[in-house]
Amino acid sequence: MICLSGCASSKPVESENATQSIVIGFSQSGTESSWRKRHTESIRTELEKEGYEVLYRNGYMNQDRQIQDIRSFIVYQVDAIVFTPLQEDGWEAILEEAAQAGIPVFVVDRHVSVNDSSLFLTHIGPSFKAEGNRAGLYVSNYFRGQSNTTINVLELTGLDNTSPTQLRSEGFRETIQRDLAQNNVTIQVQDAIGGDFIRRKGKEVIETYIKEGKMASIDVLFSHNDEMTIGALEALEETDIVPGKDLIIVTIDAQKEMIDNLKKGLVNCVVECNPEAGVFVKNAINRYLKRGADAIPKEIYVHETVFSSDMDFSQIPPRNY
Ligand code: AHR
């Protein structure tokens, strides 16, 4: 194993055959969705293909467990830590431990909220705000042309205190509000209910919402991930509401099952959240090893797109998650 202590250095740190003995600790937050499983696979595969030794730990959606996993990497003196945080807060102390040990930290997918941004080298992930913007844009385009109408949205949010939940909400609201000024259509978020990014929870909260008699006034369901949308669709099966027609559904991730639902007309718009982070992580680590910390941008975005019911489905690339 090569010791990369002094990791914040801007000096190149790679020798000719350095990748052969470099150990990367990879702490994943959980396995709550097909998206997450593909995300894990993508990172592990790319790093292993590159010849890195990967120590993988699953946090099972438990922050304390993830902290222990990262501590075990520090004790092991890994050369770099790749870390996908369960939530934003609560990482300061463990990241300080990593910094003191001179181990660079690559934050992937969700973001961390820390006062000292030098505690991580870079953040690699989607623009969650742009995903929310795309969802909002679909809704405002869908209702464009109507006038003096109020469209009620039910937002099914992800786990609290996470960047995807906060930024998808923010991006969505920003776009529907911007559109408000231009058209005479009022699009408003009537209610926001939490489903933690989990299918079962998504189903439960939608069932409760239906039982409370609130679903009748909802025109659009904006769901923060496909797993919760699948749960919501199951709950809707018990009603007369026809998904995709009586209720416009916009969902995020683009898992294979949801693209199939789009083709069947059960949902109207699928905003992609790209889980293929592996190549970006591998490139960032390689670049760091060759050229040092100064060569790494603080934010690295993965590319993403959007799929909707009005498109030519043959253009949708095959999904592997
Ligand atoms: O952090 C990304 C989100 O987490 C994905 O949208 C979701 O499916 C996963 O659980």
mmCIF file of C-alpha atoms and ligand atoms in Angstrom:
data_model
loop_
_atom_site.group_PDB
_atom_site.id
_atom_site.type_symbol
_atom_site.label_atom_id
_atom_site.label_comp_id
_atom_site.label_asym_id
_atom_site.label_seq_id
_atom_site.Cartn_x
_atom_site.Cartn_y
_atom_site.Cartn_z
ATOM 1 C CA MET A 1 0.000 0.000 0.000
ATOM 2 C CA ILE A 2 1.320 3.425 -0.878
ATOM 3 C CA CYS A 3 1.105 6.061 1.811
ATOM 4 C CA LEU A 4 -0.360 9.286 0.473
ATOM 5 C CA SER A 5 -0.015 11.217 3.685
ATOM 6 C CA GLY A 6 0.018 14.954 3.156
ATOM 7 C CA CYS A 7 -2.913 14.333 0.870
ATOM 8 C CA ALA A 8 -4.016 17.924 0.661
ATOM 9 C CA SER A 9 -0.741 18.608 -1.091
ATOM 10 C CA SER A 10 -0.942 19.848 -4.640
ATOM 11 C CA LYS A 11 2.072 17.726 -5.611
ATOM 12 C CA PRO A 12 1.619 14.687 -7.862
ATOM 13 C CA VAL A 13 1.779 11.554 -5.764
ATOM 14 C CA GLU A 14 1.748 8.672 -8.229
ATOM 15 C CA SER A 15 4.710 6.519 -9.119
ATOM 16 C CA GLU A 16 4.858 4.321 -12.255
ATOM 17 C CA ASN A 17 3.026 1.286 -10.869
ATOM 18 C CA ALA A 18 1.313 3.013 -7.964
ATOM 19 C CA THR A 19 -2.225 1.826 -8.746
ATOM 20 C CA GLN A 20 -1.248 -1.788 -8.049
ATOM 21 C CA SER A 21 -1.010 -1.261 -4.323
ATOM 22 C CA ILE A 22 -3.423 1.549 -3.614
ATOM 23 C CA VAL A 23 -6.263 0.786 -1.224
ATOM 24 C CA ILE A 24 -9.544 2.693 -1.403
ATOM 25 C CA GLY A 25 -12.093 2.546 1.423
ATOM 26 C CA PHE A 26 -15.610 2.841 -0.007
ATOM 27 C CA SER A 27 -18.421 3.564 2.454
ATOM 28 C CA GLN A 28 -21.876 3.328 0.852
ATOM 29 C CA SER A 29 -24.944 4.622 2.696
ATOM 30 C CA GLY A 30 -27.303 1.696 2.049
ATOM 31 C CA THR A 31 -29.156 -0.475 -0.451
ATOM 32 C CA GLU A 32 -32.574 1.190 -0.392
ATOM 33 C CA SER A 33 -33.121 1.228 -4.163
ATOM 34 C CA SER A 34 -32.099 -0.396 -7.439
ATOM 35 C CA TRP A 35 -30.521 2.974 -8.149
ATOM 36 C CA ARG A 36 -28.334 2.663 -5.060
ATOM 37 C CA LYS A 37 -27.308 -0.907 -5.920
ATOM 38 C CA ARG A 38 -26.219 0.201 -9.395
ATOM 39 C CA HIS A 39 -24.371 3.183 -7.872
ATOM 40 C CA THR A 40 -22.375 0.823 -5.633
ATOM 41 C CA GLU A 41 -21.653 -1.571 -8.480
ATOM 42 C CA SER A 42 -20.538 1.233 -10.772
ATOM 43 C CA ILE A 43 -17.999 2.590 -8.265
ATOM 44 C CA ARG A 44 -16.638 -0.791 -7.189
ATOM 45 C CA THR A 45 -16.298 -2.065 -10.744
ATOM 46 C CA GLU A 46 -14.512 1.007 -12.095
ATOM 47 C CA LEU A 47 -12.071 1.172 -9.199
ATOM 48 C CA GLU A 48 -11.316 -2.544 -9.317
ATOM 49 C CA LYS A 49 -10.876 -2.444 -13.112
ATOM 50 C CA GLU A 50 -8.273 0.245 -12.529
ATOM 51 C CA GLY A 51 -6.336 -2.091 -10.254
ATOM 52 C CA TYR A 52 -7.223 -0.458 -6.944
ATOM 53 C CA GLU A 53 -7.980 -2.619 -3.957
ATOM 54 C CA VAL A 54 -11.451 -1.646 -2.701
ATOM 55 C CA LEU A 55 -12.531 -2.125 0.906
ATOM 56 C CA TYR A 56 -16.329 -1.890 0.685
ATOM 57 C CA ARG A 57 -18.694 -1.243 3.600
ATOM 58 C CA ASN A 58 -22.494 -0.854 3.529
ATOM 59 C CA GLY A 59 -23.881 1.546 6.154
ATOM 60 C CA TYR A 60 -27.430 0.088 5.918
ATOM 61 C CA MET A 61 -28.890 3.617 6.216
ATOM 62 C CA ASN A 62 -27.368 4.109 9.635
ATOM 63 C CA GLN A 63 -25.090 7.103 10.119
ATOM 64 C CA ASP A 64 -23.305 5.709 13.201
ATOM 65 C CA ARG A 65 -22.478 2.607 11.273
ATOM 66 C CA GLN A 66 -21.112 4.654 8.378
ATOM 67 C CA ILE A 67 -18.952 6.634 10.819
ATOM 68 C CA GLN A 68 -17.567 3.364 12.216
ATOM 69 C CA ASP A 69 -16.874 2.155 8.690
ATOM 70 C CA ILE A 70 -14.921 5.306 7.875
ATOM 71 C CA ARG A 71 -13.020 5.011 11.159
ATOM 72 C CA SER A 72 -12.048 1.471 10.246
ATOM 73 C CA PHE A 73 -10.616 2.793 6.949
ATOM 74 C CA ILE A 74 -8.579 5.359 8.871
ATOM 75 C CA VAL A 75 -7.256 2.693 11.227
ATOM 76 C CA TYR A 76 -6.368 0.585 8.203
ATOM 77 C CA GLN A 77 -4.578 3.607 6.718
ATOM 78 C CA VAL A 78 -6.250 3.391 3.330
ATOM 79 C CA ASP A 79 -4.926 5.710 0.636
ATOM 80 C CA ALA A 80 -8.263 7.392 -0.109
ATOM 81 C CA ILE A 81 -11.830 7.291 1.153
ATOM 82 C CA VAL A 82 -14.831 7.305 -1.173
ATOM 83 C CA PHE A 83 -17.897 8.094 0.815
ATOM 84 C CA THR A 84 -21.584 8.470 -0.066
ATOM 85 C CA PRO A 85 -23.162 10.122 2.985
ATOM 86 C CA LEU A 86 -26.566 9.044 4.213
ATOM 87 C CA GLN A 87 -27.402 12.611 5.248
ATOM 88 C CA GLU A 88 -25.840 16.076 5.251
ATOM 89 C CA ASP A 89 -25.054 16.751 8.922
ATOM 90 C CA GLY A 90 -22.904 15.045 11.505
ATOM 91 C CA TRP A 91 -19.704 14.259 9.570
ATOM 92 C CA GLU A 92 -17.377 16.997 10.794
ATOM 93 C CA ALA A 93 -15.628 14.952 13.518
ATOM 94 C CA ILE A 94 -14.946 11.852 11.434
ATOM 95 C CA LEU A 95 -13.770 13.935 8.475
ATOM 96 C CA GLU A 96 -11.371 15.735 10.811
ATOM 97 C CA GLU A 97 -10.012 12.338 11.854
ATOM 98 C CA ALA A 98 -9.460 11.473 8.188
ATOM 99 C CA ALA A 99 -7.765 14.827 7.562
ATOM 100 C CA GLN A 100 -5.465 14.338 10.552
ATOM 101 C CA ALA A 101 -4.510 10.952 9.160
ATOM 102 C CA GLY A 102 -3.757 12.628 5.809
ATOM 103 C CA ILE A 103 -6.370 10.618 3.913
ATOM 104 C CA PRO A 104 -8.179 12.406 1.065
ATOM 105 C CA VAL A 105 -11.974 12.057 1.062
ATOM 106 C CA PHE A 106 -14.031 11.926 -2.139
ATOM 107 C CA VAL A 107 -17.703 12.645 -1.294
ATOM 108 C CA VAL A 108 -20.048 11.021 -3.807
ATOM 109 C CA ASP A 109 -23.786 11.425 -4.547
ATOM 110 C CA ARG A 110 -25.362 13.243 -1.554
ATOM 111 C CA HIS A 111 -23.486 16.152 -0.084
ATOM 112 C CA VAL A 112 -22.099 16.834 3.400
ATOM 113 C CA SER A 113 -22.642 20.037 5.311
ATOM 114 C CA VAL A 114 -19.386 21.027 7.050
ATOM 115 C CA ASN A 115 -17.977 24.393 8.096
ATOM 116 C CA ASP A 116 -14.560 23.575 6.734
ATOM 117 C CA SER A 117 -14.815 22.515 3.104
ATOM 118 C CA SER A 118 -11.152 21.442 3.059
ATOM 119 C CA LEU A 119 -12.298 18.356 4.994
ATOM 120 C CA PHE A 120 -13.167 16.731 1.678
ATOM 121 C CA LEU A 121 -11.309 16.928 -1.587
ATOM 122 C CA THR A 122 -14.229 16.995 -3.960
ATOM 123 C CA HIS A 123 -17.934 16.210 -4.320
ATOM 124 C CA ILE A 124 -18.932 14.045 -7.282
ATOM 125 C CA GLY A 125 -22.612 13.666 -8.053
ATOM 126 C CA PRO A 126 -25.758 14.797 -9.797
ATOM 127 C CA SER A 127 -27.080 18.338 -9.802
ATOM 128 C CA PHE A 128 -30.107 17.604 -7.641
ATOM 129 C CA LYS A 129 -31.373 21.133 -8.136
ATOM 130 C CA ALA A 130 -31.309 20.701 -11.937
ATOM 131 C CA GLU A 131 -33.303 17.466 -11.479
ATOM 132 C CA GLY A 132 -35.945 19.422 -9.559
ATOM 133 C CA ASN A 133 -35.895 22.126 -12.232
ATOM 134 C CA ARG A 134 -36.470 19.510 -14.950
ATOM 135 C CA ALA A 135 -39.398 18.016 -13.045
ATOM 136 C CA GLY A 136 -40.913 21.494 -12.578
ATOM 137 C CA LEU A 137 -40.377 22.373 -16.212
ATOM 138 C CA TYR A 138 -42.249 19.262 -17.344
ATOM 139 C CA VAL A 139 -45.213 20.191 -15.142
ATOM 140 C CA SER A 140 -45.335 23.800 -16.264
ATOM 141 C CA ASN A 141 -45.018 22.812 -19.930
ATOM 142 C CA TYR A 142 -47.724 20.188 -19.483
ATOM 143 C CA PHE A 143 -50.235 22.770 -18.270
ATOM 144 C CA ARG A 144 -49.069 25.585 -20.539
ATOM 145 C CA GLY A 145 -51.884 27.077 -22.569
ATOM 146 C CA GLN A 146 -54.463 26.650 -19.867
ATOM 147 C CA SER A 147 -55.494 29.828 -18.169
ATOM 148 C CA ASN A 148 -56.897 30.825 -14.815
ATOM 149 C CA THR A 149 -56.292 27.369 -13.481
ATOM 150 C CA THR A 150 -54.820 26.179 -10.245
ATOM 151 C CA ILE A 151 -52.821 22.956 -10.411
ATOM 152 C CA ASN A 152 -52.287 21.170 -7.113
ATOM 153 C CA VAL A 153 -49.118 19.170 -6.642
ATOM 154 C CA LEU A 154 -48.474 16.505 -4.047
ATOM 155 C CA GLU A 155 -44.749 16.214 -3.414
ATOM 156 C CA LEU A 156 -43.476 12.865 -2.151
ATOM 157 C CA THR A 157 -40.125 13.788 -0.665
ATOM 158 C CA GLY A 158 -37.027 11.703 0.075
ATOM 159 C CA LEU A 159 -35.127 11.339 3.327
ATOM 160 C CA ASP A 160 -34.923 14.507 5.449
ATOM 161 C CA ASN A 161 -31.611 16.303 5.875
ATOM 162 C CA THR A 162 -30.285 15.089 2.535
ATOM 163 C CA SER A 163 -29.193 17.206 -0.398
ATOM 164 C CA PRO A 164 -31.369 15.415 -2.989
ATOM 165 C CA THR A 165 -34.492 16.075 -0.917
ATOM 166 C CA GLN A 166 -33.653 19.717 -0.242
ATOM 167 C CA LEU A 167 -32.420 20.590 -3.717
ATOM 168 C CA ARG A 168 -35.036 18.682 -5.712
ATOM 169 C CA SER A 169 -37.715 20.532 -3.749
ATOM 170 C CA GLU A 170 -35.974 23.837 -4.253
ATOM 171 C CA GLY A 171 -35.423 23.287 -7.990
ATOM 172 C CA PHE A 172 -39.030 22.194 -8.534
ATOM 173 C CA ARG A 173 -40.482 25.150 -6.667
ATOM 174 C CA GLU A 174 -38.165 27.596 -8.408
ATOM 175 C CA THR A 175 -39.347 26.459 -11.841
ATOM 176 C CA ILE A 176 -43.072 26.320 -11.175
ATOM 177 C CA GLN A 177 -42.925 29.730 -9.506
ATOM 178 C CA ARG A 178 -40.991 31.262 -12.372
ATOM 179 C CA ASP A 179 -43.588 29.976 -14.750
ATOM 180 C CA LEU A 180 -46.359 31.391 -12.632
ATOM 181 C CA ALA A 181 -45.319 34.906 -13.534
ATOM 182 C CA GLN A 182 -45.383 34.188 -17.277
ATOM 183 C CA ASN A 183 -48.656 32.299 -17.516
ATOM 184 C CA ASN A 184 -51.954 32.595 -15.871
ATOM 185 C CA VAL A 185 -51.659 29.119 -14.437
ATOM 186 C CA THR A 186 -51.052 28.707 -10.756
ATOM 187 C CA ILE A 187 -49.036 25.605 -9.973
ATOM 188 C CA GLN A 188 -48.754 25.076 -6.260
ATOM 189 C CA VAL A 189 -47.385 22.414 -3.960
ATOM 190 C CA GLN A 190 -50.461 21.613 -1.926
ATOM 191 C CA ASP A 191 -48.745 19.119 0.379
ATOM 192 C CA ALA A 192 -45.325 17.560 0.853
ATOM 193 C CA ILE A 193 -45.118 14.174 2.562
ATOM 194 C CA GLY A 194 -42.001 12.166 3.356
ATOM 195 C CA GLY A 195 -41.283 8.658 2.065
ATOM 196 C CA ASP A 196 -37.542 8.425 2.912
ATOM 197 C CA PHE A 197 -36.703 7.210 -0.653
ATOM 198 C CA ILE A 198 -38.193 3.811 0.327
ATOM 199 C CA ARG A 199 -40.873 1.941 -1.629
ATOM 200 C CA ARG A 200 -42.770 0.607 1.405
ATOM 201 C CA LYS A 201 -42.805 4.034 3.068
ATOM 202 C CA GLY A 202 -43.931 5.692 -0.182
ATOM 203 C CA LYS A 203 -46.838 3.264 -0.378
ATOM 204 C CA GLU A 204 -47.805 3.789 3.273
ATOM 205 C CA VAL A 205 -47.871 7.584 3.154
ATOM 206 C CA ILE A 206 -49.844 7.653 -0.093
ATOM 207 C CA GLU A 207 -52.331 5.132 1.315
ATOM 208 C CA THR A 208 -52.819 7.373 4.334
ATOM 209 C CA TYR A 209 -53.194 10.430 2.112
ATOM 210 C CA ILE A 210 -55.860 8.608 0.089
ATOM 211 C CA LYS A 211 -57.688 7.472 3.251
ATOM 212 C CA GLU A 212 -57.729 11.052 4.523
ATOM 213 C CA GLY A 213 -59.624 11.946 1.336
ATOM 214 C CA LYS A 214 -56.996 14.418 0.171
ATOM 215 C CA MET A 215 -55.990 12.790 -3.108
ATOM 216 C CA ALA A 216 -59.121 13.912 -4.974
ATOM 217 C CA SER A 217 -57.864 17.497 -5.226
ATOM 218 C CA ILE A 218 -54.366 16.539 -6.460
ATOM 219 C CA ASP A 219 -53.481 16.965 -10.161
ATOM 220 C CA VAL A 220 -49.777 16.082 -10.059
ATOM 221 C CA LEU A 221 -47.651 13.719 -8.009
ATOM 222 C CA PHE A 222 -43.998 14.794 -7.923
ATOM 223 C CA SER A 223 -42.040 11.940 -6.373
ATOM 224 C CA HIS A 224 -38.373 12.290 -5.391
ATOM 225 C CA ASN A 225 -37.504 8.738 -6.437
ATOM 226 C CA ASP A 226 -38.755 5.756 -8.412
ATOM 227 C CA GLU A 227 -38.931 3.362 -5.471
ATOM 228 C CA MET A 228 -41.469 5.609 -3.702
ATOM 229 C CA THR A 229 -43.331 6.070 -6.997
ATOM 230 C CA ILE A 230 -43.695 2.298 -7.326
ATOM 231 C CA GLY A 231 -45.134 2.279 -3.797
ATOM 232 C CA ALA A 232 -47.488 5.128 -4.717
ATOM 233 C CA LEU A 233 -48.661 3.282 -7.849
ATOM 234 C CA GLU A 234 -49.445 0.236 -5.700
ATOM 235 C CA ALA A 235 -51.492 2.419 -3.344
ATOM 236 C CA LEU A 236 -53.345 3.993 -6.295
ATOM 237 C CA GLU A 237 -54.395 0.544 -7.533
ATOM 238 C CA GLU A 238 -56.939 0.526 -4.706
ATOM 239 C CA THR A 239 -58.620 3.695 -6.075
ATOM 240 C CA ASP A 240 -60.461 4.842 -9.207
ATOM 241 C CA ILE A 241 -57.675 7.267 -10.022
ATOM 242 C CA VAL A 242 -55.971 6.415 -13.309
ATOM 243 C CA PRO A 243 -52.245 7.171 -12.965
ATOM 244 C CA GLY A 244 -50.779 9.039 -15.912
ATOM 245 C CA LYS A 245 -54.229 10.414 -16.845
ATOM 246 C CA ASP A 246 -56.241 11.558 -13.816
ATOM 247 C CA LEU A 247 -53.012 12.077 -11.953
ATOM 248 C CA ILE A 248 -49.899 13.341 -13.768
ATOM 249 C CA ILE A 249 -46.838 11.621 -12.296
ATOM 250 C CA VAL A 250 -43.290 12.950 -12.411
ATOM 251 C CA THR A 251 -40.596 10.802 -10.828
ATOM 252 C CA ILE A 252 -36.815 10.823 -10.455
ATOM 253 C CA ASP A 253 -34.121 8.174 -11.109
ATOM 254 C CA ALA A 254 -35.095 6.366 -14.347
ATOM 255 C CA GLN A 255 -34.834 2.796 -13.082
ATOM 256 C CA LYS A 256 -35.745 0.189 -15.690
ATOM 257 C CA GLU A 257 -39.069 -0.571 -13.999
ATOM 258 C CA MET A 258 -40.053 3.099 -14.196
ATOM 259 C CA ILE A 259 -39.118 3.413 -17.856
ATOM 260 C CA ASP A 260 -41.405 0.410 -18.446
ATOM 261 C CA ASN A 261 -44.142 2.270 -16.555
ATOM 262 C CA LEU A 262 -43.536 5.339 -18.735
ATOM 263 C CA LYS A 263 -43.988 3.200 -21.839
ATOM 264 C CA LYS A 264 -47.240 1.821 -20.380
ATOM 265 C CA GLY A 265 -48.499 5.369 -19.723
ATOM 266 C CA LEU A 266 -48.611 4.922 -15.933
ATOM 267 C CA VAL A 267 -46.223 7.830 -15.352
ATOM 268 C CA ASN A 268 -45.688 10.933 -17.485
ATOM 269 C CA CYS A 269 -42.140 12.078 -16.905
ATOM 270 C CA VAL A 270 -39.006 10.371 -15.598
ATOM 271 C CA VAL A 271 -36.117 12.638 -14.680
ATOM 272 C CA GLU A 272 -32.863 10.724 -14.778
ATOM 273 C CA CYS A 273 -30.596 10.595 -11.752
ATOM 274 C CA ASN A 274 -27.424 9.018 -13.073
ATOM 275 C CA PRO A 275 -26.002 6.284 -10.793
ATOM 276 C CA GLU A 276 -22.987 5.647 -13.046
ATOM 277 C CA ALA A 277 -20.606 7.560 -10.809
ATOM 278 C CA GLY A 278 -17.786 5.021 -11.043
ATOM 279 C CA VAL A 279 -15.967 6.465 -14.006
ATOM 280 C CA PHE A 280 -16.050 9.977 -12.507
ATOM 281 C CA VAL A 281 -14.718 8.692 -9.178
ATOM 282 C CA LYS A 282 -11.978 6.700 -10.872
ATOM 283 C CA ASN A 283 -10.939 9.680 -13.022
ATOM 284 C CA ALA A 284 -10.846 12.004 -10.001
ATOM 285 C CA ILE A 285 -8.684 9.570 -8.026
ATOM 286 C CA ASN A 286 -6.338 9.016 -10.982
ATOM 287 C CA ARG A 287 -6.038 12.742 -11.533
ATOM 288 C CA TYR A 288 -5.375 13.354 -7.851
ATOM 289 C CA LEU A 289 -2.637 10.725 -7.850
ATOM 290 C CA LYS A 290 -1.001 12.149 -10.978
ATOM 291 C CA ARG A 291 -1.404 15.866 -10.433
ATOM 292 C CA GLY A 292 -2.266 16.486 -6.774
ATOM 293 C CA ALA A 293 -5.182 18.119 -4.962
ATOM 294 C CA ASP A 294 -5.043 21.398 -6.896
ATOM 295 C CA ALA A 295 -5.967 19.569 -10.100
ATOM 296 C CA ILE A 296 -9.332 18.461 -8.689
ATOM 297 C CA PRO A 297 -12.417 20.710 -9.002
ATOM 298 C CA LYS A 298 -14.437 21.041 -5.823
ATOM 299 C CA GLU A 299 -17.627 19.945 -7.649
ATOM 300 C CA ILE A 300 -17.818 17.294 -10.360
ATOM 301 C CA TYR A 301 -21.239 16.813 -11.937
ATOM 302 C CA VAL A 302 -22.417 13.637 -13.644
ATOM 303 C CA HIS A 303 -24.474 14.122 -16.832
ATOM 304 C CA GLU A 304 -28.227 13.418 -16.793
ATOM 305 C CA THR A 305 -31.293 13.656 -18.990
ATOM 306 C CA VAL A 306 -35.086 13.436 -18.898
ATOM 307 C CA PHE A 307 -37.615 11.040 -20.456
ATOM 308 C CA SER A 308 -41.277 11.851 -21.019
ATOM 309 C CA SER A 309 -44.402 10.300 -22.479
ATOM 310 C CA ASP A 310 -44.254 12.484 -25.613
ATOM 311 C CA MET A 311 -40.838 11.250 -26.717
ATOM 312 C CA ASP A 312 -39.775 8.498 -29.102
ATOM 313 C CA PHE A 313 -39.216 5.607 -26.676
ATOM 314 C CA SER A 314 -36.761 3.935 -29.026
ATOM 315 C CA GLN A 315 -34.347 6.764 -28.138
ATOM 316 C CA ILE A 316 -34.195 5.684 -24.482
ATOM 317 C CA PRO A 317 -30.887 3.926 -23.834
ATOM 318 C CA PRO A 318 -31.162 0.470 -22.201
ATOM 319 C CA ARG A 319 -31.279 0.736 -18.423
ATOM 320 C CA ASN A 320 -29.078 -1.406 -16.236
ATOM 321 C CA TYR A 321 -30.632 -0.540 -12.920
HETATM 322 O O1 AHR B 1 -29.154 10.268 -3.353
HETATM 323 C C1 AHR B 1 -29.739 9.860 -4.560
HETATM 324 C C2 AHR B 1 -31.055 9.218 -4.290
HETATM 325 O O2 AHR B 1 -30.898 8.201 -3.335
HETATM 326 C C3 AHR B 1 -31.683 8.544 -5.483
HETATM 327 O O3 AHR B 1 -32.555 9.334 -6.190
HETATM 328 C C4 AHR B 1 -32.473 7.484 -4.771
HETATM 329 O O4 AHR B 1 -33.052 6.529 -5.543
HETATM 330 C C5 AHR B 1 -31.548 7.028 -3.753
HETATM 331 O O5 AHR B 1 -32.154 6.365 -2.727
#
